[in-house]
Coordinates of N, CA and C and ligand atoms in Angstrom, one line a residue:
M1 N 8.0 1.6 0.3 CA 6.8 0.8 1.3 C 5.4 0.6 -0.2
A2 N 5.5 1.4 -1.1 CA 4.5 0.7 -2.3 C 4.4 -0.6 -2.1
L3 N 3.3 -1.3 -2.3 CA 3.2 -2.9 -2.4 C 3.2 -3.1 -3.9
P4 N 4.2 -4.3 -3.7 CA 4.2 -5.1 -4.7 C 3.2 -5.1 -6.2
I5 N 3.9 -4.9 -7.3 CA 2.4 -5.5 -8.4 C 3.0 -7.0 -8.7
L6 N 1.9 -7.7 -9.4 CA 2.3 -8.7 -9.5 C 1.6 -9.1 -10.9
I7 N 2.6 -9.6 -11.9 CA 2.5 -9.5 -13.7 C 1.7 -10.8 -13.6
V8 N 0.7 -11.1 -14.3 CA 0.5 -12.5 -14.3 C 0.4 -12.9 -15.9
E9 N 1.5 -13.5 -16.7 CA 1.4 -13.4 -18.1 C 2.2 -14.5 -18.3
D10 N 1.7 -15.6 -19.5 CA 2.2 -16.7 -19.6 C 3.7 -16.5 -20.7
N11 N 3.7 -15.4 -21.4 CA 4.8 -15.2 -22.3 C 5.9 -14.2 -21.3
A12 N 7.1 -15.3 -21.6 CA 8.3 -15.0 -20.2 C 8.9 -13.9 -20.8
D13 N 8.6 -13.1 -22.2 CA 9.6 -12.4 -22.9 C 8.6 -11.0 -22.4
I14 N 7.3 -11.1 -22.4 CA 6.6 -9.8 -22.1 C 6.6 -9.7 -20.8
A15 N 6.4 -10.3 -19.9 CA 6.8 -10.8 -18.1 C 7.7 -9.9 -18.1
G16 N 8.6 -10.5 -18.6 CA 9.9 -10.0 -17.9 C 10.4 -8.4 -18.6
N17 N 10.1 -7.9 -19.3 CA 9.9 -6.7 -20.0 C 9.3 -5.6 -19.0
I18 N 8.0 -6.3 -18.8 CA 7.2 -5.4 -18.3 C 8.1 -5.3 -17.0
R19 N 8.0 -6.0 -16.0 CA 8.2 -6.4 -14.4 C 9.8 -5.3 -14.5
A20 N 10.8 -5.5 -16.0 CA 12.0 -4.7 -16.1 C 11.6 -3.2 -16.1
Y21 N 10.7 -3.1 -16.7 CA 10.4 -1.2 -17.4 C 9.4 -0.8 -15.6
L22 N 8.9 -1.7 -15.1 CA 8.3 -1.3 -13.7 C 9.4 -1.6 -12.8
Q23 N 10.6 -1.9 -13.0 CA 11.5 -1.8 -11.6 C 12.1 -0.4 -11.8
M24 N 12.2 -0.2 -13.1 CA 13.4 1.1 -13.4 C 12.6 2.1 -12.8
N25 N 11.3 1.8 -12.9 CA 10.6 3.6 -12.4 C 10.3 3.1 -11.1
G26 N 10.9 2.4 -10.4 CA 10.9 2.1 -9.1 C 9.5 1.6 -8.5
R27 N 9.1 0.4 -9.0 CA 8.2 -0.1 -8.7 C 8.4 -1.6 -8.6
E28 N 7.9 -2.2 -7.7 CA 8.8 -3.5 -7.1 C 7.6 -4.4 -7.9
A29 N 8.2 -5.8 -8.8 CA 7.0 -6.9 -9.5 C 7.1 -7.5 -9.4
E30 N 6.5 -9.3 -9.4 CA 7.0 -10.0 -9.6 C 6.0 -10.8 -10.7
I31 N 6.3 -12.0 -11.1 CA 5.5 -12.6 -12.0 C 4.9 -13.9 -12.0
A32 N 3.7 -13.8 -12.2 CA 3.5 -15.4 -12.3 C 2.9 -16.0 -13.7
S33 N 3.1 -17.1 -14.0 CA 3.2 -17.5 -15.6 C 1.8 -18.1 -15.9
D34 N 1.0 -18.7 -14.6 CA -0.5 -19.3 -15.1 C -1.6 -18.6 -13.6
G35 N -2.9 -18.7 -14.6 CA -3.8 -18.3 -13.5 C -3.8 -19.3 -12.2
L36 N -3.4 -20.3 -12.1 CA -3.5 -21.2 -10.9 C -2.4 -20.2 -9.9
Q37 N -1.4 -20.5 -10.4 CA -0.3 -19.8 -9.8 C -0.2 -18.4 -9.4
A38 N -0.9 -17.3 -10.3 CA -1.6 -16.0 -9.7 C -2.8 -16.1 -8.9
L39 N -3.6 -17.3 -8.4 CA -4.5 -16.9 -7.6 C -3.9 -17.4 -5.7
E40 N -2.7 -18.6 -6.3 CA -2.1 -18.9 -5.3 C -1.3 -17.8 -4.5
R41 N -0.2 -16.8 -5.5 CA 0.7 -15.7 -5.1 C -0.5 -14.9 -4.4
L42 N -2.0 -14.3 -5.1 CA -2.4 -13.3 -3.9 C -3.0 -13.8 -3.4
S43 N -3.4 -15.1 -2.6 CA -3.7 -15.7 -1.9 C -2.6 -15.8 -0.4
N44 N -1.3 -15.3 -0.8 CA -0.3 -16.1 0.0 C 0.3 -14.5 0.3
K45 N 0.1 -13.3 -0.3 CA 1.0 -12.2 0.1 C -0.2 -10.9 -0.9
I46 N 0.4 -10.0 0.1 CA -0.7 -8.6 -0.3 C 0.2 -7.6 -1.6
Y47 N -0.4 -7.7 -2.6 CA -0.4 -7.2 -3.7 C -0.8 -5.4 -3.8
G48 N 0.2 -4.9 -4.9 CA -0.6 -3.3 -4.9 C -2.0 -3.4 -6.4
L49 N -1.5 -4.2 -7.1 CA -2.0 -4.2 -8.3 C -1.5 -5.4 -8.5
C50 N -3.1 -6.0 -10.1 CA -2.4 -7.1 -10.8 C -2.5 -6.6 -12.5
V51 N -1.4 -6.9 -12.8 CA -1.7 -6.9 -14.6 C -1.8 -8.0 -14.9
L52 N -2.8 -8.2 -15.3 CA -3.9 -10.1 -16.0 C -4.2 -9.8 -17.2
D53 N -2.9 -10.9 -17.9 CA -2.9 -11.0 -19.2 C -4.4 -12.2 -19.0
I54 N -5.3 -11.9 -20.1 CA -6.8 -12.8 -20.4 C -6.4 -14.3 -20.9
G55 N -5.5 -14.1 -21.5 CA -5.2 -15.7 -22.3 C -3.7 -16.3 -21.7
L56 N -4.4 -17.2 -20.5 CA -3.5 -18.3 -19.3 C -3.6 -19.4 -19.4
P57 N -2.7 -20.2 -19.3 CA -2.9 -21.6 -19.1 C -3.3 -21.8 -17.7
L58 N -3.5 -22.8 -18.0 CA -4.8 -23.3 -16.6 C -6.2 -22.8 -16.1
M59 N -5.9 -21.5 -16.1 CA -7.0 -20.9 -16.1 C -6.8 -19.2 -16.5
D60 N -7.6 -19.3 -17.2 CA -7.7 -18.0 -18.2 C -7.9 -16.6 -17.1
G61 N -7.8 -15.2 -17.5 CA -7.5 -14.2 -16.9 C -9.0 -13.5 -16.2
I62 N -9.8 -14.1 -17.4 CA -11.1 -13.7 -16.8 C -11.9 -14.2 -15.7
T63 N -11.2 -15.4 -15.7 CA -11.8 -16.7 -14.4 C -11.0 -16.0 -13.0
V64 N -9.8 -16.0 -13.5 CA -9.1 -15.4 -12.3 C -9.6 -13.9 -11.6
C65 N -9.9 -13.5 -12.6 CA -10.3 -12.0 -12.3 C -11.6 -12.4 -11.8
K66 N -13.0 -13.0 -12.0 CA -14.3 -13.5 -11.7 C -14.0 -14.0 -10.0
R67 N -12.5 -14.6 -9.8 CA -12.7 -15.6 -8.8 C -12.2 -14.7 -7.4
L68 N -11.6 -13.8 -8.2 CA -10.8 -12.6 -6.9 C -11.9 -11.8 -6.8
R69 N -12.6 -11.2 -7.3 CA -13.9 -10.4 -6.8 C -15.2 -11.0 -5.8
A70 N -15.4 -12.4 -6.5 CA -15.9 -13.5 -5.7 C -15.8 -13.4 -4.2
Q71 N -14.2 -13.7 -4.2 CA -13.5 -13.8 -2.9 C -13.8 -12.0 -1.9
G72 N -14.0 -11.3 -2.6 CA -14.5 -10.1 -2.0 C -13.2 -8.9 -1.9
S73 N -11.8 -9.3 -2.9 CA -10.9 -8.5 -3.1 C -11.1 -7.5 -3.7
A74 N -10.7 -6.0 -3.4 CA -10.8 -5.3 -4.3 C -9.4 -4.7 -4.9
L75 N -8.6 -5.5 -5.3 CA -7.2 -5.4 -5.9 C -7.7 -4.8 -7.1
P76 N -6.8 -3.8 -7.0 CA -6.9 -3.1 -8.9 C -6.7 -3.9 -10.0
I77 N -7.4 -4.6 -11.1 CA -6.6 -5.4 -11.8 C -6.7 -4.7 -13.5
I78 N -5.6 -4.5 -13.8 CA -5.5 -4.2 -15.5 C -5.2 -5.3 -16.3
M79 N -6.2 -5.2 -17.0 CA -6.5 -6.7 -18.1 C -5.3 -6.4 -19.5
L80 N -5.3 -7.2 -19.9 CA -4.3 -7.1 -21.0 C -4.9 -8.5 -21.7
T81 N -5.4 -7.9 -23.3 CA -6.2 -8.4 -23.9 C -5.3 -8.5 -25.4
A82 N -5.0 -9.8 -26.2 CA -4.5 -9.6 -27.4 C -5.3 -9.2 -28.3
R83 N -6.6 -9.2 -28.4 CA -7.4 -9.3 -29.5 C -8.1 -7.9 -29.3
D84 N -8.1 -6.8 -30.3 CA -8.7 -5.3 -30.5 C -10.6 -6.0 -30.8
S85 N -11.1 -6.5 -30.0 CA -12.1 -7.0 -29.8 C -13.2 -6.7 -28.9
I86 N -14.1 -6.0 -29.1 CA -15.2 -5.3 -28.1 C -15.7 -6.2 -26.7
D87 N -15.5 -7.5 -27.5 CA -15.9 -8.5 -26.7 C -15.7 -9.0 -25.1
D88 N -13.6 -9.1 -25.6 CA -12.7 -9.3 -24.7 C -12.9 -8.2 -23.7
R89 N -12.6 -6.7 -24.2 CA -13.0 -5.8 -23.3 C -14.3 -5.8 -22.3
V90 N -15.2 -5.9 -23.0 CA -16.7 -5.7 -22.0 C -16.3 -7.0 -21.0
I91 N -16.1 -8.2 -21.9 CA -16.0 -9.1 -20.6 C -15.2 -9.1 -19.4
G92 N -14.0 -8.3 -19.9 CA -12.5 -8.4 -18.7 C -13.5 -7.1 -17.7
L93 N -14.5 -6.2 -18.2 CA -14.5 -5.3 -17.2 C -15.9 -5.8 -16.4
E94 N -16.6 -6.6 -17.1 CA -17.7 -7.1 -16.4 C -16.9 -8.2 -15.3
A95 N -16.0 -8.4 -15.7 CA -15.7 -9.7 -14.8 C -14.8 -9.0 -13.5
G96 N -14.8 -7.4 -13.5 CA -14.8 -7.0 -12.2 C -12.9 -6.4 -12.7
A97 N -12.7 -6.4 -13.6 CA -11.0 -5.7 -13.9 C -11.5 -4.1 -13.7
D98 N -10.4 -3.5 -13.5 CA -10.6 -1.8 -13.6 C -10.0 -1.0 -15.1
D99 N -9.5 -1.4 -15.4 CA -9.1 -1.1 -16.7 C -8.4 -2.3 -17.6
Y100 N -8.3 -1.9 -18.9 CA -7.4 -2.9 -19.4 C -6.8 -2.6 -20.9
L101 N -6.0 -3.1 -21.6 CA -5.0 -2.9 -22.2 C -4.7 -3.5 -23.5
I102 N -4.8 -2.9 -24.2 CA -4.6 -4.2 -26.0 C -3.2 -4.3 -26.0
K103 N -2.7 -5.7 -26.5 CA -1.5 -6.0 -26.7 C -1.6 -5.6 -28.4
P104 N -0.8 -4.9 -28.7 CA 0.7 -4.3 -28.4 C 0.6 -3.2 -27.7
F105 N 1.6 -2.9 -26.5 CA 1.0 -1.9 -25.8 C 2.8 -1.1 -25.7
A106 N 2.8 0.4 -25.5 CA 3.8 0.4 -24.7 C 3.8 0.9 -23.8
L107 N 5.4 0.2 -22.7 CA 5.3 0.2 -21.6 C 4.9 1.4 -20.8
R108 N 4.9 2.3 -21.4 CA 5.0 3.7 -21.0 C 3.6 3.8 -20.5
E109 N 2.5 3.3 -21.7 CA 1.3 3.6 -21.4 C 0.9 2.6 -20.3
L110 N 1.5 1.1 -20.3 CA 1.4 0.5 -19.1 C 1.1 1.0 -17.5
L111 N 2.3 1.9 -17.8 CA 2.9 2.5 -16.4 C 1.9 3.9 -16.1
A112 N 1.7 4.5 -16.9 CA 0.9 5.4 -16.9 C -1.1 5.1 -16.3
R113 N -1.2 4.1 -17.0 CA -2.2 3.2 -16.6 C -2.5 2.7 -15.1
I114 N -1.3 1.7 -14.7 CA -0.8 1.5 -13.5 C -1.1 2.9 -12.2
E115 N -0.1 3.8 -12.6 CA 0.0 4.7 -11.7 C -1.3 5.6 -11.5
A116 N -2.5 5.6 -12.7 CA -3.5 6.3 -12.4 C -4.1 5.6 -11.3
L117 N -4.4 4.1 -11.7 CA -5.0 3.1 -10.4 C -4.8 3.3 -9.7
M118 N -3.3 3.2 -9.3 CA -3.0 3.3 -8.3 C -3.3 4.7 -7.2
R119 N -3.2 5.5 -8.1 CA -3.5 6.9 -7.0 C -5.2 6.9 -6.9
R120 N -5.7 6.2 -8.1 CA -7.2 6.5 -7.6 C -7.4 5.1 -6.7
A121 N -7.0 4.1 -6.2 CA -7.1 3.1 -5.1 C -6.4 3.5 -3.9
Y122 N -5.5 4.1 -4.1 CA -4.4 4.2 -2.8 C -4.2 5.9 -2.0
G123 N -4.3 6.5 -3.2 CA -3.8 8.1 -3.3 C -4.0 8.6 -1.9
N124 N -5.3 9.0 -1.3 CA -5.3 9.3 -0.6 C -5.4 9.0 0.6
R125 N -5.1 7.5 0.9 CA -5.4 7.3 1.6 C -3.8 6.8 2.4
E126 N -3.0 6.9 1.1 CA -1.7 6.8 1.3 C -0.9 7.6 1.7
Q127 N -0.9 8.8 1.1 CA -0.2 9.9 1.3 C -0.2 11.0 2.4
T128 N -1.7 10.9 3.2 CA -1.6 11.9 3.7 C -2.4 11.3 5.1
L129 N -2.2 10.8 6.4 CA -2.4 10.6 7.6 C -3.3 11.8 8.3
K130 N -4.4 11.5 8.7 CA -5.0 12.6 9.5 C -5.9 12.0 10.8
V131 N -5.7 12.7 11.9 CA -6.6 12.6 12.7 C -6.6 13.8 13.5
A132 N -7.7 14.0 13.8 CA -8.2 15.5 14.4 C -7.4 16.8 13.6
D133 N -6.5 17.6 14.0 CA -6.1 18.5 13.3 C -4.6 18.1 13.3
L134 N -4.5 17.1 13.3 CA -2.8 16.6 13.0 C -2.5 16.0 11.5
T135 N -2.1 16.1 10.9 CA -1.6 15.6 9.8 C -0.3 15.2 9.6
F136 N -0.2 14.0 8.6 CA 1.3 13.3 8.2 C 1.0 13.0 6.7
D137 N 1.9 14.2 6.3 CA 2.2 14.2 4.8 C 3.1 13.3 4.7
L138 N 2.8 11.5 4.1 CA 4.4 10.6 4.2 C 5.3 11.0 2.9
Q139 N 4.7 11.7 2.3 CA 5.8 12.0 0.6 C 6.5 13.2 1.1
Q140 N 6.2 13.9 1.4 CA 7.0 14.9 2.2 C 7.9 14.5 3.3
T141 N 7.3 14.0 3.9 CA 7.8 13.5 5.5 C 7.5 14.9 6.5
Q142 N 6.1 15.3 5.9 CA 6.0 16.7 7.6 C 4.2 16.4 8.1
V143 N 4.9 17.0 9.3 CA 3.9 16.7 10.2 C 3.4 18.2 10.9
L144 N 1.9 18.3 10.2 CA 1.6 19.4 10.9 C 0.7 19.6 12.2
R145 N 0.6 19.9 13.0 CA -0.9 20.0 14.0 C -1.4 21.3 13.9
S146 N -2.6 21.7 13.5 CA -3.4 23.0 13.5 C -2.4 23.7 12.9
G147 N -1.9 23.0 11.3 CA -1.1 23.7 10.7 C 0.2 24.2 10.9
V148 N 1.1 24.2 12.1 CA 2.0 24.4 12.9 C 3.0 23.1 12.0
P149 N 4.1 23.5 11.8 CA 5.0 22.4 11.3 C 5.6 21.7 12.7
I150 N 5.8 20.0 12.8 CA 6.3 19.5 14.2 C 7.4 18.9 13.6
K151 N 8.5 19.5 14.2 CA 10.0 18.2 14.1 C 10.1 17.1 14.9
L152 N 10.4 16.3 14.2 CA 10.2 14.7 14.9 C 11.9 13.9 14.4
N153 N 12.2 13.4 15.2 CA 13.2 12.7 15.0 C 12.8 11.0 14.2
P154 N 13.4 10.5 13.2 CA 12.5 9.5 12.7 C 12.6 8.3 13.5
T155 N 12.6 8.0 14.8 CA 11.9 6.7 15.7 C 10.9 7.6 15.9
C156 N 10.3 8.8 16.3 CA 9.1 9.2 16.5 C 8.3 9.4 15.2
L157 N 8.7 9.6 14.2 CA 8.1 9.5 12.9 C 7.4 8.2 12.8
T158 N 8.6 7.0 12.9 CA 8.1 5.8 12.5 C 6.7 5.4 13.5
I159 N 7.1 5.9 15.0 CA 5.7 6.0 16.0 C 4.7 6.4 15.6
L160 N 4.7 7.5 15.3 CA 3.4 8.5 14.8 C 2.9 7.8 13.7
K161 N 3.5 7.3 12.7 CA 2.9 7.2 11.3 C 2.4 5.7 11.6
E162 N 2.8 4.4 12.7 CA 2.3 3.5 12.7 C 0.9 3.7 13.9
L163 N 1.1 5.2 14.8 CA -0.3 5.1 15.6 C -1.4 5.7 15.2
M164 N -0.8 6.6 13.9 CA -2.3 7.2 12.7 C -2.5 6.2 11.8
L165 N -1.8 5.0 11.4 CA -2.5 4.1 10.5 C -3.3 3.4 11.0
Q166 N -3.4 3.2 11.9 CA -3.8 1.9 13.4 C -5.5 3.0 13.9
S167 N -4.5 4.5 14.2 CA -6.2 4.8 14.8 C -7.2 4.9 14.6
P168 N -8.0 4.6 15.3 CA -8.4 4.8 16.9 C -8.3 3.6 17.3
S169 N -7.4 2.6 16.9 CA -7.2 1.8 17.2 C -5.5 1.3 18.3
I170 N -5.5 0.0 19.0 CA -4.2 0.3 20.3 C -3.1 -0.1 19.8
V171 N -2.0 0.4 19.4 CA -0.7 -0.4 19.1 C 0.0 -1.0 20.2
S172 N 0.6 -2.2 20.0 CA 1.0 -2.8 21.4 C 2.3 -2.2 21.3
R173 N 3.6 -2.3 22.6 CA 4.3 -2.0 22.6 C 5.3 -3.1 21.8
N174 N 5.0 -4.5 21.6 CA 5.4 -5.5 20.9 C 5.3 -5.2 19.5
R175 N 4.6 -4.5 19.1 CA 4.4 -4.1 17.8 C 5.6 -3.3 17.2
L176 N 5.4 -2.0 17.9 CA 6.5 -0.6 18.1 C 7.7 -1.5 18.1
D177 N 8.4 -2.0 19.3 CA 9.8 -2.8 19.2 C 10.0 -3.2 17.8
H178 N 8.9 -4.0 17.6 CA 9.3 -4.9 16.1 C 9.7 -3.9 15.1
L179 N 8.7 -2.9 14.9 CA 8.5 -1.8 13.7 C 10.1 -1.4 13.5
L180 N 10.2 -0.5 15.4 CA 11.7 0.0 15.1 C 13.0 -0.3 15.3
W181 N 12.8 -1.8 16.0 CA 14.0 -2.2 16.1 C 13.8 -4.0 16.1
S182 N 13.0 -4.0 15.1 CA 13.4 -5.8 15.0 C 13.2 -6.5 16.4
G183 N 12.4 -5.8 17.5 CA 12.2 -6.4 18.7 C 13.1 -6.5 19.8
E184 N 14.2 -6.2 18.9 CA 15.7 -5.7 20.0 C 15.8 -4.5 20.2
A185 N 15.0 -3.8 21.2 CA 15.4 -2.5 21.6 C 16.9 -1.9 22.1
P186 N 17.6 -0.8 21.8 CA 18.6 -0.7 22.1 C 19.0 -0.6 23.9
T187 N 18.1 0.1 24.4 CA 17.4 0.2 25.6 C 16.3 -0.3 26.5
S188 N 15.7 -0.7 27.4 CA 14.5 -1.1 27.9 C 13.7 0.0 27.9
D189 N 14.5 0.9 28.1 CA 13.5 2.8 28.2 C 13.6 3.5 26.4
S190 N 14.2 2.6 25.8 CA 14.0 3.4 24.2 C 12.8 3.6 24.1
L191 N 11.8 2.7 24.1 CA 10.3 3.0 23.4 C 9.8 4.1 24.3
R192 N 9.7 4.0 25.6 CA 9.4 5.4 26.5 C 9.7 6.4 26.4
A193 N 11.2 6.7 26.2 CA 11.4 7.7 26.0 C 11.2 8.8 24.5
N194 N 11.1 7.7 23.7 CA 10.9 8.8 22.4 C 9.0 8.7 22.2
I195 N 8.4 7.8 23.0 CA 7.0 8.5 23.1 C 7.0 9.9 23.7
Y196 N 7.7 10.2 24.9 CA 7.8 10.8 25.6 C 8.3 12.3 24.7
L197 N 9.0 12.2 24.1 CA 9.3 13.1 23.1 C 8.1 13.6 22.3
L198 N 7.8 11.9 21.8 CA 6.4 12.8 20.3 C 5.2 13.2 21.5
R199 N 4.9 12.9 22.4 CA 3.9 13.9 23.1 C 4.4 15.2 22.9
Q200 N 5.5 15.5 23.5 CA 5.6 16.9 23.8 C 5.9 17.6 22.6
A201 N 6.5 16.9 21.4 CA 5.7 17.4 20.2 C 4.7 18.0 20.1
I202 N 3.7 16.5 19.7 CA 2.9 16.6 19.4 C 1.6 17.2 20.2
D203 N 1.9 16.9 21.6 CA 0.6 17.2 22.4 C 0.4 18.3 23.2
K204 N 2.1 18.5 23.8 CA 2.2 19.4 24.8 C 1.5 20.7 24.4
P205 N 2.5 21.3 23.5 CA 2.1 22.5 22.9 C 0.2 23.2 22.8
F206 N -0.6 21.8 22.7 CA -1.9 21.9 22.5 C -3.2 21.7 23.3
E207 N -3.8 22.4 23.8 CA -5.0 21.9 24.7 C -5.2 20.6 24.9
K208 N -5.8 20.0 23.1 CA -6.5 18.5 23.4 C -5.7 17.7 22.9
K209 N -5.3 16.6 23.9 CA -3.9 15.4 24.0 C -4.6 14.2 22.8
L210 N -4.0 13.9 22.4 CA -4.4 12.9 21.2 C -3.9 11.9 21.3
I211 N -2.5 11.8 22.1 CA -1.8 10.2 22.1 C -2.2 9.9 24.0
H212 N -3.1 8.6 23.6 CA -3.3 7.9 24.8 C -2.6 6.8 25.3
T213 N -2.0 6.6 27.0 CA -1.5 5.6 27.4 C -3.0 4.6 27.4
H214 N -2.3 3.1 27.6 CA -3.5 2.1 27.8 C -2.4 1.2 28.8
P215 N -2.5 1.6 29.8 CA -1.7 0.2 30.4 C -1.6 -0.8 30.1
G216 N -0.7 -1.8 30.1 CA -0.6 -3.0 30.0 C -1.1 -3.5 28.3
L217 N -1.7 -2.2 27.6 CA -1.8 -2.7 26.2 C -0.7 -1.8 25.4
G218 N -0.5 -0.6 25.5 CA 0.2 0.0 24.2 C -0.3 1.4 24.2
W219 N -0.2 2.2 23.3 CA -0.8 3.3 23.1 C -1.9 3.7 22.1
S220 N -2.3 4.6 21.7 CA -3.1 5.0 20.7 C -3.4 6.7 20.0
I221 N -3.6 6.9 19.5 CA -3.8 8.2 19.0 C -4.9 8.2 18.2
R222 N -5.8 9.3 18.9 CA -7.4 9.3 18.7 C -8.0 11.2 19.2
S223 N -9.1 11.2 19.0 CA -9.4 12.9 18.9 C -10.4 12.5 20.0
Ligands
CA1 CA1 -1.0 -14.9 -22.6

């Protein structure tokens, strides 16, 4: 479920090595080989982070970075610079990059920087969801309410995760049907039955009800 990383690098060997190393370490990665292609990819798909070389054909990395920030993008960016020059580093950071690495660098070092930056950018948000006294630790797949562990089947876990991610917004039946069964529920009652189970586990033992039905619209979880 981690978002893919976009590697923007015109040197095919370096780009390929980075991608292979990231994939080996469980990260999905894609390559763009020039600055314009990078901007196009970034506007068509959601990436978790961008590794951005400064020296690129068509549009250099500094300009790509400035454009992204000017568009309001908060995408974590690690700049790659060929020269060990203070200028490049300062210009990169001023353009809005979060971090930089000087070539040549060890892939291990790049991975460490990527992981640190991803933790900083998404860490708390991605790993534990919280609504009132209910927490869902996505790493451990553990749900607690008031500190009491709650056991749920995989379908209920998926529903709960989506409700908590969207909280306090309403999540539609269509959205859940699509998430769970690609729109083809095994029976017309499957969703309702699982929401019933979810309520039994999350709300029944507790005084305050968190799951709310919005007739004709869907469900929400809120305090
Ligand atoms: Ca280059």
